[in-house]
Tab-separated table of C-alpha atoms in Angstrom:
chain	number	residue	atom	x	y	z
A	1	MET	CA	24.593	-31.341	-33.752
A	2	PHE	CA	24.897	-30.994	-30.136
A	3	ALA	CA	28.682	-31.470	-30.166
A	4	LYS	CA	29.257	-28.487	-32.828
A	5	PHE	CA	27.021	-26.370	-30.421
A	6	PHE	CA	29.365	-27.304	-27.776
A	7	HIS	CA	32.691	-26.179	-29.988
A	8	GLU	CA	30.998	-23.159	-31.355
A	9	LEU	CA	30.507	-21.840	-27.683
A	10	LYS	CA	33.865	-22.466	-26.468
A	11	THR	CA	35.023	-20.958	-29.552
A	12	ALA	CA	33.199	-18.002	-29.236
A	13	GLY	CA	34.754	-17.538	-25.603
A	14	LEU	CA	32.242	-18.822	-23.220
A	15	PRO	CA	33.798	-20.882	-20.423
A	16	VAL	CA	31.613	-24.050	-20.973
A	17	SER	CA	32.976	-27.449	-19.416
A	18	LEU	CA	32.271	-30.757	-20.674
A	19	ARG	CA	30.433	-31.590	-17.513
A	20	GLU	CA	27.952	-28.861	-18.414
A	21	TYR	CA	27.798	-30.586	-21.543
A	22	LEU	CA	27.304	-33.924	-20.054
A	23	THR	CA	24.407	-32.341	-18.198
A	24	LEU	CA	22.660	-31.127	-21.061
A	25	MET	CA	22.885	-34.529	-23.041
A	26	GLU	CA	21.368	-36.230	-19.627
A	27	ALA	CA	18.456	-33.624	-19.926
A	28	MET	CA	17.751	-34.158	-23.215
A	29	ASP	CA	18.141	-38.009	-22.885
A	30	ALA	CA	15.373	-37.475	-20.481
A	31	ASP	CA	13.303	-35.425	-22.837
A	32	LEU	CA	12.770	-32.292	-20.934
A	33	ALA	CA	12.864	-30.175	-24.042
A	34	GLY	CA	10.336	-32.146	-25.657
A	35	ARG	CA	9.955	-31.069	-29.435
A	36	ARG	CA	10.202	-27.368	-29.317
A	37	VAL	CA	13.175	-25.609	-30.364
A	38	GLU	CA	12.319	-22.630	-27.749
A	39	ASP	CA	11.946	-25.505	-25.109
A	40	PHE	CA	15.637	-26.465	-25.772
A	41	TYR	CA	17.194	-22.759	-25.967
A	42	TYR	CA	16.023	-22.242	-22.364
A	43	LEU	CA	17.404	-25.702	-21.125
A	44	SER	CA	20.849	-25.341	-22.800
A	45	ARG	CA	20.855	-21.961	-21.583
A	46	SER	CA	20.445	-22.965	-18.080
A	47	ALA	CA	22.790	-25.755	-18.361
A	48	LEU	CA	25.944	-23.933	-20.231
A	49	VAL	CA	25.684	-20.420	-19.306
A	50	LYS	CA	26.895	-19.349	-15.502
A	51	ASP	CA	27.063	-15.794	-15.748
A	52	GLU	CA	24.438	-13.677	-17.484
A	53	ARG	CA	27.419	-11.213	-19.213
A	54	ASN	CA	27.721	-14.235	-21.740
A	55	LEU	CA	24.191	-14.481	-22.428
A	56	ASP	CA	24.323	-12.384	-25.410
A	57	LYS	CA	27.145	-14.271	-26.782
A	58	PHE	CA	25.183	-17.567	-26.553
A	59	ASP	CA	22.149	-16.132	-28.300
A	60	ARG	CA	24.324	-15.387	-31.360
A	61	VAL	CA	26.304	-18.921	-31.252
A	62	PHE	CA	22.667	-20.403	-30.631
A	63	ALA	CA	20.939	-18.589	-33.509
A	64	HIS	CA	24.467	-19.487	-35.994
A	65	VAL	CA	24.097	-23.159	-35.142
A	66	PHE	CA	20.247	-23.818	-35.105
A	67	LYS	CA	19.146	-21.188	-37.625
A	68	GLY	CA	15.892	-21.478	-38.749
A	69	LEU	CA	14.444	-24.191	-36.773
A	70	GLU	CA	12.320	-22.020	-35.147
A	71	SER	CA	8.490	-22.696	-34.995
A	72	ILE	CA	6.182	-19.963	-35.821
A	73	GLY	CA	3.841	-19.661	-33.058
A	74	GLU	CA	1.731	-21.977	-30.926
A	75	GLU	CA	-1.156	-22.341	-33.719
A	76	ILE	CA	1.302	-23.803	-36.941
A	77	THR	CA	4.433	-26.190	-35.520
A	78	ALA	CA	6.359	-28.634	-37.299
A	79	ASP	CA	10.139	-29.958	-37.571
A	80	ILE	CA	11.577	-28.931	-40.823
A	81	PRO	CA	14.792	-31.030	-41.957
A	82	GLU	CA	17.633	-28.326	-42.140
A	83	ASP	CA	18.578	-29.662	-45.681
A	84	TRP	CA	15.485	-27.910	-46.910
A	85	LEU	CA	16.444	-24.559	-45.638
A	86	ARG	CA	20.432	-24.770	-46.823
A	87	LEU	CA	20.555	-22.105	-49.678
A	88	MET	CA	22.741	-23.472	-52.350
A	89	THR	CA	22.288	-20.664	-55.162
A	90	GLU	CA	21.172	-17.524	-54.700
A	91	ARG	CA	18.532	-16.288	-57.839
A	92	TYR	CA	19.016	-12.414	-59.015
A	93	PHE	CA	15.256	-11.329	-59.941
A	94	THR	CA	15.081	-8.494	-62.414
A	95	PRO	CA	12.162	-5.659	-61.549
A	96	GLU	CA	10.387	-7.414	-64.955
A	97	GLU	CA	10.336	-11.022	-62.936
A	98	MET	CA	9.402	-9.267	-59.628
A	99	LYS	CA	6.432	-7.770	-60.762
A	100	GLU	CA	5.160	-11.111	-62.531
A	101	ILE	CA	4.821	-12.752	-59.339
A	102	GLU	CA	1.615	-12.413	-57.557
A	103	ALA	CA	0.935	-12.654	-53.817
A	104	LEU	CA	-0.933	-15.617	-52.295
A	105	GLY	CA	-3.645	-12.550	-51.346
A	106	GLY	CA	-3.668	-11.985	-47.666
A	107	TRP	CA	-3.040	-13.134	-44.193
A	108	ASP	CA	-5.819	-15.995	-43.988
A	109	LYS	CA	-4.676	-17.417	-47.664
A	110	LEU	CA	-0.867	-17.327	-46.345
A	111	MET	CA	-1.433	-19.075	-43.109
A	112	GLU	CA	-3.895	-21.659	-44.725
A	113	THR	CA	-1.723	-22.322	-47.305
A	114	LEU	CA	1.501	-23.037	-45.100
A	115	LYS	CA	-0.537	-25.555	-43.165
A	116	GLU	CA	-1.519	-27.345	-46.088
A	117	ARG	CA	2.448	-27.161	-47.353
A	118	LEU	CA	3.574	-28.766	-43.991
A	119	GLU	CA	1.140	-31.529	-44.320
A	120	GLU	CA	2.137	-32.510	-47.725
A	121	GLN	CA	5.820	-31.408	-48.600
A	122	LYS	CA	7.930	-34.469	-47.860
A	123	LYS	CA	11.676	-33.540	-49.531
A	124	ARG	CA	13.966	-30.313	-50.249
A	125	HIS	CA	12.634	-27.970	-53.208
A	126	GLU	CA	14.864	-25.183	-54.427
A	127	GLY	CA	14.049	-22.800	-57.023
A	128	GLY	CA	10.256	-23.282	-57.058
A	129	ASN	CA	7.149	-21.413	-56.994
A	130	LYS	CA	5.200	-23.553	-54.362
A	131	TRP	CA	6.986	-25.420	-51.630
A	132	ILE	CA	9.016	-24.435	-48.594
A	133	GLY	CA	12.330	-24.172	-50.006
A	134	THR	CA	15.153	-21.369	-50.885
A	135	GLY	CA	15.922	-19.416	-53.836
A	136	GLY	CA	12.420	-19.491	-55.782
A	137	THR	CA	9.467	-17.404	-55.801
A	138	SER	CA	7.575	-19.376	-53.659
A	139	PRO	CA	6.052	-17.632	-50.327
A	140	PHE	CA	7.686	-19.939	-47.945
A	141	GLY	CA	11.314	-19.903	-47.464
A	142	SER	CA	14.718	-17.933	-48.044
A	143	GLY	CA	16.713	-16.529	-50.496
A	144	GLY	CA	14.239	-16.110	-53.206
A	145	TYR	CA	11.601	-13.445	-53.726
A	146	ASN	CA	7.742	-13.230	-53.010
A	147	PRO	CA	5.595	-9.965	-52.659
A	148	GLU	CA	4.356	-11.266	-49.048
A	149	GLY	CA	5.300	-14.672	-47.115
A	150	VAL	CA	6.421	-16.184	-44.495
A	151	ARG	CA	10.355	-16.536	-44.342
A	152	ILE	CA	11.317	-19.763	-43.067
A	153	GLY	CA	15.364	-20.185	-42.544
A	154	ASN	CA	17.884	-17.156	-42.252
A	155	GLN	CA	20.060	-17.339	-45.585
A	156	GLY	CA	20.201	-15.087	-48.620
A	157	LYS	CA	19.173	-11.292	-48.584
A	158	ARG	CA	16.491	-9.874	-46.635
A	159	GLN	CA	13.521	-8.396	-48.959
A	160	GLY	CA	11.954	-6.596	-46.008
A	161	ARG	CA	8.549	-8.069	-47.124
A	162	ALA	CA	7.824	-11.349	-44.694
A	163	VAL	CA	4.489	-11.196	-42.995
A	164	LYS	CA	5.717	-13.784	-40.396
A	165	VAL	CA	9.644	-14.787	-39.469
A	166	TRP	CA	10.065	-18.468	-38.529
A	167	GLU	CA	13.221	-17.695	-36.252
A	168	LYS	CA	13.609	-16.639	-32.429
A	169	ARG	CA	14.568	-12.841	-32.101
A	170	ASP	CA	16.919	-11.901	-29.089
A	171	TYR	CA	18.166	-8.110	-29.527
A	172	LYS	CA	20.835	-6.565	-27.326
A	173	ASN	CA	19.785	-3.257	-24.921
A	174	LEU	CA	20.511	0.193	-25.993
A	175	ASP	CA	23.674	1.670	-24.423
A	176	ASP	CA	22.828	4.702	-22.621
A	177	ASN	CA	26.688	5.515	-22.040
A	178	VAL	CA	27.655	6.154	-25.733
A	179	GLU	CA	29.964	8.794	-26.048
A	180	LEU	CA	28.009	11.558	-28.418
A	181	GLY	CA	30.397	12.707	-31.171
A	182	THR	CA	28.362	16.311	-30.597
A	183	ARG	CA	26.074	17.914	-28.703
A	184	ASN	CA	23.860	18.519	-31.259
A	185	ILE	CA	20.693	15.887	-30.395
A	186	LYS	CA	21.207	17.181	-26.779
A	187	MET	CA	20.293	20.766	-28.019
A	188	ALA	CA	17.588	19.440	-30.597
A	189	LEU	CA	16.059	17.878	-27.636
A	190	ARG	CA	16.156	21.026	-25.490
A	191	LYS	CA	13.399	22.428	-27.133
A	192	LEU	CA	11.212	20.424	-25.326
A	193	ARG	CA	11.621	22.008	-21.725
A	194	ARG	CA	9.288	23.426	-19.018
A	195	PHE	CA	11.053	24.431	-16.057
A	196	ALA	CA	9.748	25.214	-12.446
A	197	ARG	CA	11.161	24.669	-8.932
A	198	GLU	CA	9.792	21.715	-6.985
A	199	GLY	CA	10.527	19.713	-4.085
A	200	ALA	CA	12.808	20.173	-1.278
A	201	ALA	CA	14.755	23.365	-0.721
A	202	GLU	CA	18.352	21.905	-1.501
A	203	GLU	CA	20.020	24.887	-3.856
A	204	PHE	CA	21.462	28.061	-2.251
A	205	ASP	CA	19.790	31.193	-3.037
A	206	LEU	CA	22.501	33.819	-3.367
A	207	ASP	CA	19.998	36.757	-4.082
A	208	SER	CA	17.768	35.911	-1.492
A	209	THR	CA	20.468	35.253	1.166
A	210	ILE	CA	21.818	38.680	0.424
A	211	ASP	CA	18.153	40.458	1.036
A	212	ALA	CA	17.678	38.707	3.802
A	213	THR	CA	20.992	39.059	5.549
A	214	ALA	CA	20.826	43.293	4.763
A	215	ARG	CA	17.294	43.024	6.491
A	216	ALA	CA	18.424	40.979	9.314
A	217	GLY	CA	21.592	42.421	10.350
A	218	TYR	CA	23.267	39.065	10.408
A	219	LEU	CA	23.842	36.219	7.850
A	220	ASP	CA	20.319	34.488	7.130
A	221	ILE	CA	21.318	31.771	4.551
A	222	LYS	CA	18.355	31.009	2.360
A	223	MET	CA	17.973	27.827	0.420
A	224	ARG	CA	15.705	27.092	-2.679
A	225	PRO	CA	14.376	24.050	-4.773
A	226	GLU	CA	15.995	23.061	-7.527
A	227	ARG	CA	15.201	24.137	-11.157
A	228	ARG	CA	14.253	21.221	-13.220
A	229	ASN	CA	12.674	20.259	-16.280
A	230	THR	CA	9.397	19.176	-15.530
A	231	ILE	CA	8.751	17.668	-19.038
A	232	LYS	CA	7.878	14.050	-18.463
A	233	VAL	CA	8.349	11.474	-21.408
A	234	LEU	CA	7.751	7.877	-22.305
A	235	LEU	CA	10.146	6.570	-25.106
A	236	PHE	CA	9.791	3.558	-26.932
A	237	PHE	CA	12.402	1.839	-29.361
A	238	ASP	CA	11.735	-0.559	-32.236
A	239	VAL	CA	14.581	-3.067	-31.997
A	240	GLY	CA	15.896	-5.762	-34.086
A	241	GLY	CA	15.675	-6.953	-37.688
A	242	SER	CA	15.481	-3.710	-39.885
A	243	MET	CA	16.457	-1.489	-37.079
A	244	ASP	CA	20.024	-2.525	-37.065
A	245	PRO	CA	21.434	-0.443	-39.321
A	246	PHE	CA	20.557	2.366	-36.677
A	247	VAL	CA	21.575	0.905	-33.603
A	248	LYS	CA	24.252	3.494	-33.618
A	249	ILE	CA	21.958	6.940	-33.639
A	250	CYS	CA	19.306	5.313	-31.418
A	251	GLU	CA	22.270	4.719	-28.548
A	252	GLU	CA	23.130	8.556	-29.032
A	253	LEU	CA	19.253	9.367	-28.979
A	254	PHE	CA	19.045	7.082	-26.043
A	255	SER	CA	21.884	8.643	-24.318
A	256	ALA	CA	21.063	12.217	-24.725
A	257	ALA	CA	17.483	11.806	-23.701
A	258	ARG	CA	18.340	10.541	-20.560
A	259	ALA	CA	20.633	13.142	-19.749
A	260	GLU	CA	17.877	15.958	-20.946
A	261	PHE	CA	15.144	14.411	-19.289
A	262	LYS	CA	14.932	13.611	-15.574
A	263	HIS	CA	11.128	12.205	-15.765
A	264	MET	CA	11.735	9.703	-18.629
A	265	GLU	CA	10.687	5.920	-18.912
A	266	TYR	CA	11.906	3.832	-21.778
A	267	PHE	CA	10.747	0.557	-23.223
A	268	TYR	CA	11.530	-1.826	-25.967
A	269	PHE	CA	9.118	-3.238	-28.833
A	270	HIS	CA	9.237	-4.985	-32.063
A	271	ASN	CA	7.978	-3.161	-35.565
A	272	CYS	CA	4.802	-2.603	-33.886
A	273	LEU	CA	3.070	-1.877	-30.552
A	274	TYR	CA	1.334	-4.938	-29.576
A	275	ASP	CA	-0.178	-6.079	-25.844
A	276	TYR	CA	3.624	-5.919	-24.051
A	277	VAL	CA	6.511	-4.356	-24.197
A	278	TRP	CA	9.910	-4.730	-22.513
A	279	LYS	CA	13.026	-3.022	-20.787
A	280	ASP	CA	15.764	-5.713	-20.936
A	281	ASN	CA	16.286	-7.258	-24.164
A	282	ARG	CA	17.951	-10.202	-22.707
A	283	ARG	CA	15.127	-11.247	-20.542
A	284	ARG	CA	12.254	-9.763	-23.282
A	285	TRP	CA	10.501	-13.548	-23.262
A	286	THR	CA	10.460	-13.877	-19.667
A	287	GLU	CA	10.158	-10.042	-17.946
A	288	LYS	CA	7.000	-8.825	-20.162
A	289	ILE	CA	5.550	-5.665	-19.443
A	290	PRO	CA	1.695	-5.633	-20.384
A	291	THR	CA	1.158	-2.306	-22.556
A	292	TRP	CA	-2.297	-1.776	-20.567
A	293	ASP	CA	-0.240	-1.151	-17.207
A	294	VAL	CA	2.011	1.376	-19.141
A	295	LEU	CA	-1.039	3.252	-20.204
A	296	HIS	CA	-2.393	2.802	-16.790
A	297	LYS	CA	0.533	3.701	-14.568
A	298	TYR	CA	1.781	6.890	-16.458
A	299	PRO	CA	-0.487	10.095	-16.482
A	300	HIS	CA	-1.977	11.448	-19.574
A	301	ASP	CA	0.544	14.354	-19.344
A	302	TYR	CA	3.551	12.480	-20.393
A	303	LYS	CA	4.775	13.023	-23.879
A	304	VAL	CA	5.436	9.599	-25.879
A	305	ILE	CA	8.299	9.410	-28.781
A	306	PHE	CA	8.196	6.309	-30.640
A	307	VAL	CA	11.537	5.663	-32.638
A	308	GLY	CA	11.215	3.203	-35.263
A	309	ASP	CA	11.513	2.626	-39.215
A	310	ALA	CA	8.062	1.936	-39.432
A	311	SER	CA	9.054	-0.549	-42.234
A	312	MET	CA	6.995	-3.809	-42.268
A	313	SER	CA	4.087	-5.868	-43.652
A	314	PRO	CA	0.776	-3.841	-43.301
A	315	TYR	CA	-0.681	-7.132	-41.798
A	316	GLU	CA	1.626	-6.143	-38.659
A	317	ILE	CA	-0.592	-3.593	-38.295
A	318	THR	CA	-3.960	-4.036	-39.131
A	319	VAL	CA	-4.729	-8.155	-38.614
A	320	PRO	CA	-4.613	-9.614	-35.365
A	321	GLY	CA	-1.744	-12.269	-35.299
A	322	GLY	CA	0.261	-10.303	-37.890
A	323	SER	CA	3.231	-9.729	-35.289
A	324	VAL	CA	6.136	-11.330	-37.041
A	325	GLU	CA	7.263	-13.653	-33.623
A	326	TYR	CA	3.518	-14.504	-32.030
A	327	PHE	CA	0.138	-14.479	-32.672
A	328	ASN	CA	-1.387	-11.422	-31.243
A	329	GLU	CA	-4.722	-11.025	-29.778
A	330	GLU	CA	-5.667	-7.570	-31.005
A	331	ALA	CA	-3.737	-5.765	-33.996
A	332	GLY	CA	-1.030	-2.915	-33.725
A	333	ALA	CA	-3.306	-0.518	-34.765
A	334	VAL	CA	-5.788	-0.840	-31.841
A	335	TRP	CA	-2.825	-0.379	-29.367
A	336	MET	CA	-1.310	2.499	-31.560
A	337	LYS	CA	-5.120	4.045	-31.187
A	338	ARG	CA	-5.286	3.526	-27.456
A	339	VAL	CA	-1.979	5.126	-27.471
A	340	THR	CA	-2.909	8.563	-28.718
A	341	ASP	CA	-6.470	8.154	-27.100
A	342	VAL	CA	-4.642	8.513	-23.601
A	343	TYR	CA	-1.671	10.794	-24.282
A	344	GLU	CA	-2.386	14.027	-25.972
A	345	ARG	CA	1.116	14.545	-27.432
A	346	VAL	CA	2.558	11.684	-29.646
A	347	VAL	CA	5.383	11.596	-32.458
A	348	TRP	CA	7.161	9.278	-34.174
A	349	LEU	CA	10.966	9.602	-35.009
A	350	ASN	CA	11.743	7.654	-38.307
A	351	PRO	CA	15.808	7.104	-39.125
A	352	VAL	CA	14.583	5.940	-42.702
A	353	ARG	CA	14.712	8.841	-45.212
A	354	LYS	CA	11.882	10.925	-45.516
A	355	ASP	CA	11.263	10.782	-49.261
A	356	SER	CA	11.193	7.306	-49.169
A	357	TRP	CA	8.005	7.193	-46.433
A	358	ASP	CA	5.092	7.702	-49.375
A	359	TYR	CA	6.520	4.146	-50.753
A	360	VAL	CA	6.257	2.080	-47.845
A	361	PRO	CA	2.200	1.083	-47.168
A	362	SER	CA	3.268	0.403	-43.340
A	363	THR	CA	4.784	3.986	-42.662
A	364	LYS	CA	2.136	5.462	-44.400
A	365	LEU	CA	-0.523	3.546	-42.026
A	366	LEU	CA	1.292	4.586	-39.006
A	367	ARG	CA	1.405	8.235	-39.996
A	368	GLU	CA	-2.143	8.272	-39.958
A	369	LEU	CA	-2.340	6.254	-36.278
A	370	THR	CA	0.114	9.242	-35.022
A	371	GLY	CA	-2.076	12.191	-36.665
A	372	GLU	CA	0.673	13.037	-39.502
A	373	ARG	CA	3.335	13.387	-36.475
A	374	MET	CA	6.109	11.213	-37.870
A	375	PHE	CA	9.365	13.067	-38.267
A	376	PRO	CA	12.923	12.052	-39.609
A	377	LEU	CA	15.578	11.277	-36.842
A	378	THR	CA	17.814	14.152	-38.032
A	379	LEU	CA	18.764	17.065	-35.841
A	380	GLY	CA	15.756	19.407	-37.790
A	381	GLY	CA	13.548	16.467	-37.371
A	382	ILE	CA	13.929	16.257	-33.865
A	383	GLU	CA	13.294	19.772	-33.359
A	384	LYS	CA	10.097	19.778	-35.066
A	385	ALA	CA	8.936	16.527	-33.067
A	386	MET	CA	9.817	18.334	-29.586
A	387	ALA	CA	7.985	21.754	-30.931
A	388	GLU	CA	4.761	19.486	-31.856
A	389	LEU	CA	5.212	17.940	-28.163
A	390	LYS	CA	5.452	21.583	-26.232
A	391	ARG	CA	2.639	22.615	-28.077
């Protein structure tokens, strides 16, 4: 397994040497990584990656070689054999068959049943309706279908219904240097403007200079503060998972926003807001920013813009521990309520077609939590969102 990992890294263009590989093997012999895949991830990254520009390549190779081996969280840990999660066949489910498949019945029941399965299961299963496996209707596994479950493994089509995902997620930062094909997004963002002349007098004032010179009889140069947009913005971007198809439009929005708003701070989150956010996806596990710090640092006159597809399990919003990545102590709805309590003007830009919103329970929940201030991520939607923020 480790030799394959080393060769995959070489194939991907990472400058890893045999000496570094042997150093990693010595660390493994000393049991420095323990039994957690996350610990092995950081150990191997520190031993094999010398330049942070290669971190994204490393993450992609790591995810490819060790896919499906991450633990679900501190509360539930297990070593699941790789062959249990290897998808041999992929079954097609008709709409009629999907309607006949029942959910287990809630978050607590899912977690309780998963613990039981991990204790009882002794061999690989495929195409079934109970055990951890692939291609069936069980709530636990991948490559099949269930109304709600825990995706374990990384093969097969995504149904968008997993309430917990058993794999590490590392995302790329949005590129704010993207060249826009049009100026339309910038023009839409310009609806949110409030100009004032503040700060040091650094701009030449022609009219005042002419007037002062005429009155004094000699050249009397006048300066004035630069005219700036005083609007202050907090921008929260949902990244990873179902947001991957919308990376390009989010990059264009990000690039345009940085050009239009001089007072702008941005943060990343995944699916729903919880107790921490981050500014660099490469360091999202080590450089977390507590959400409380954001709420305390930036005053109530900031305008808040969330950008995300709002498509997730409702448990991710309503239940403590509902995050697909870790066991959050407070529900996402609690944190969204805190944001709207601090900031009077909050909007949500959704890249998904508006005519599908009413069919997604999580979207309806977030529309309610933002006071029905959700707008499509289109030019018309951005203009309406900016008008709402300016009211």
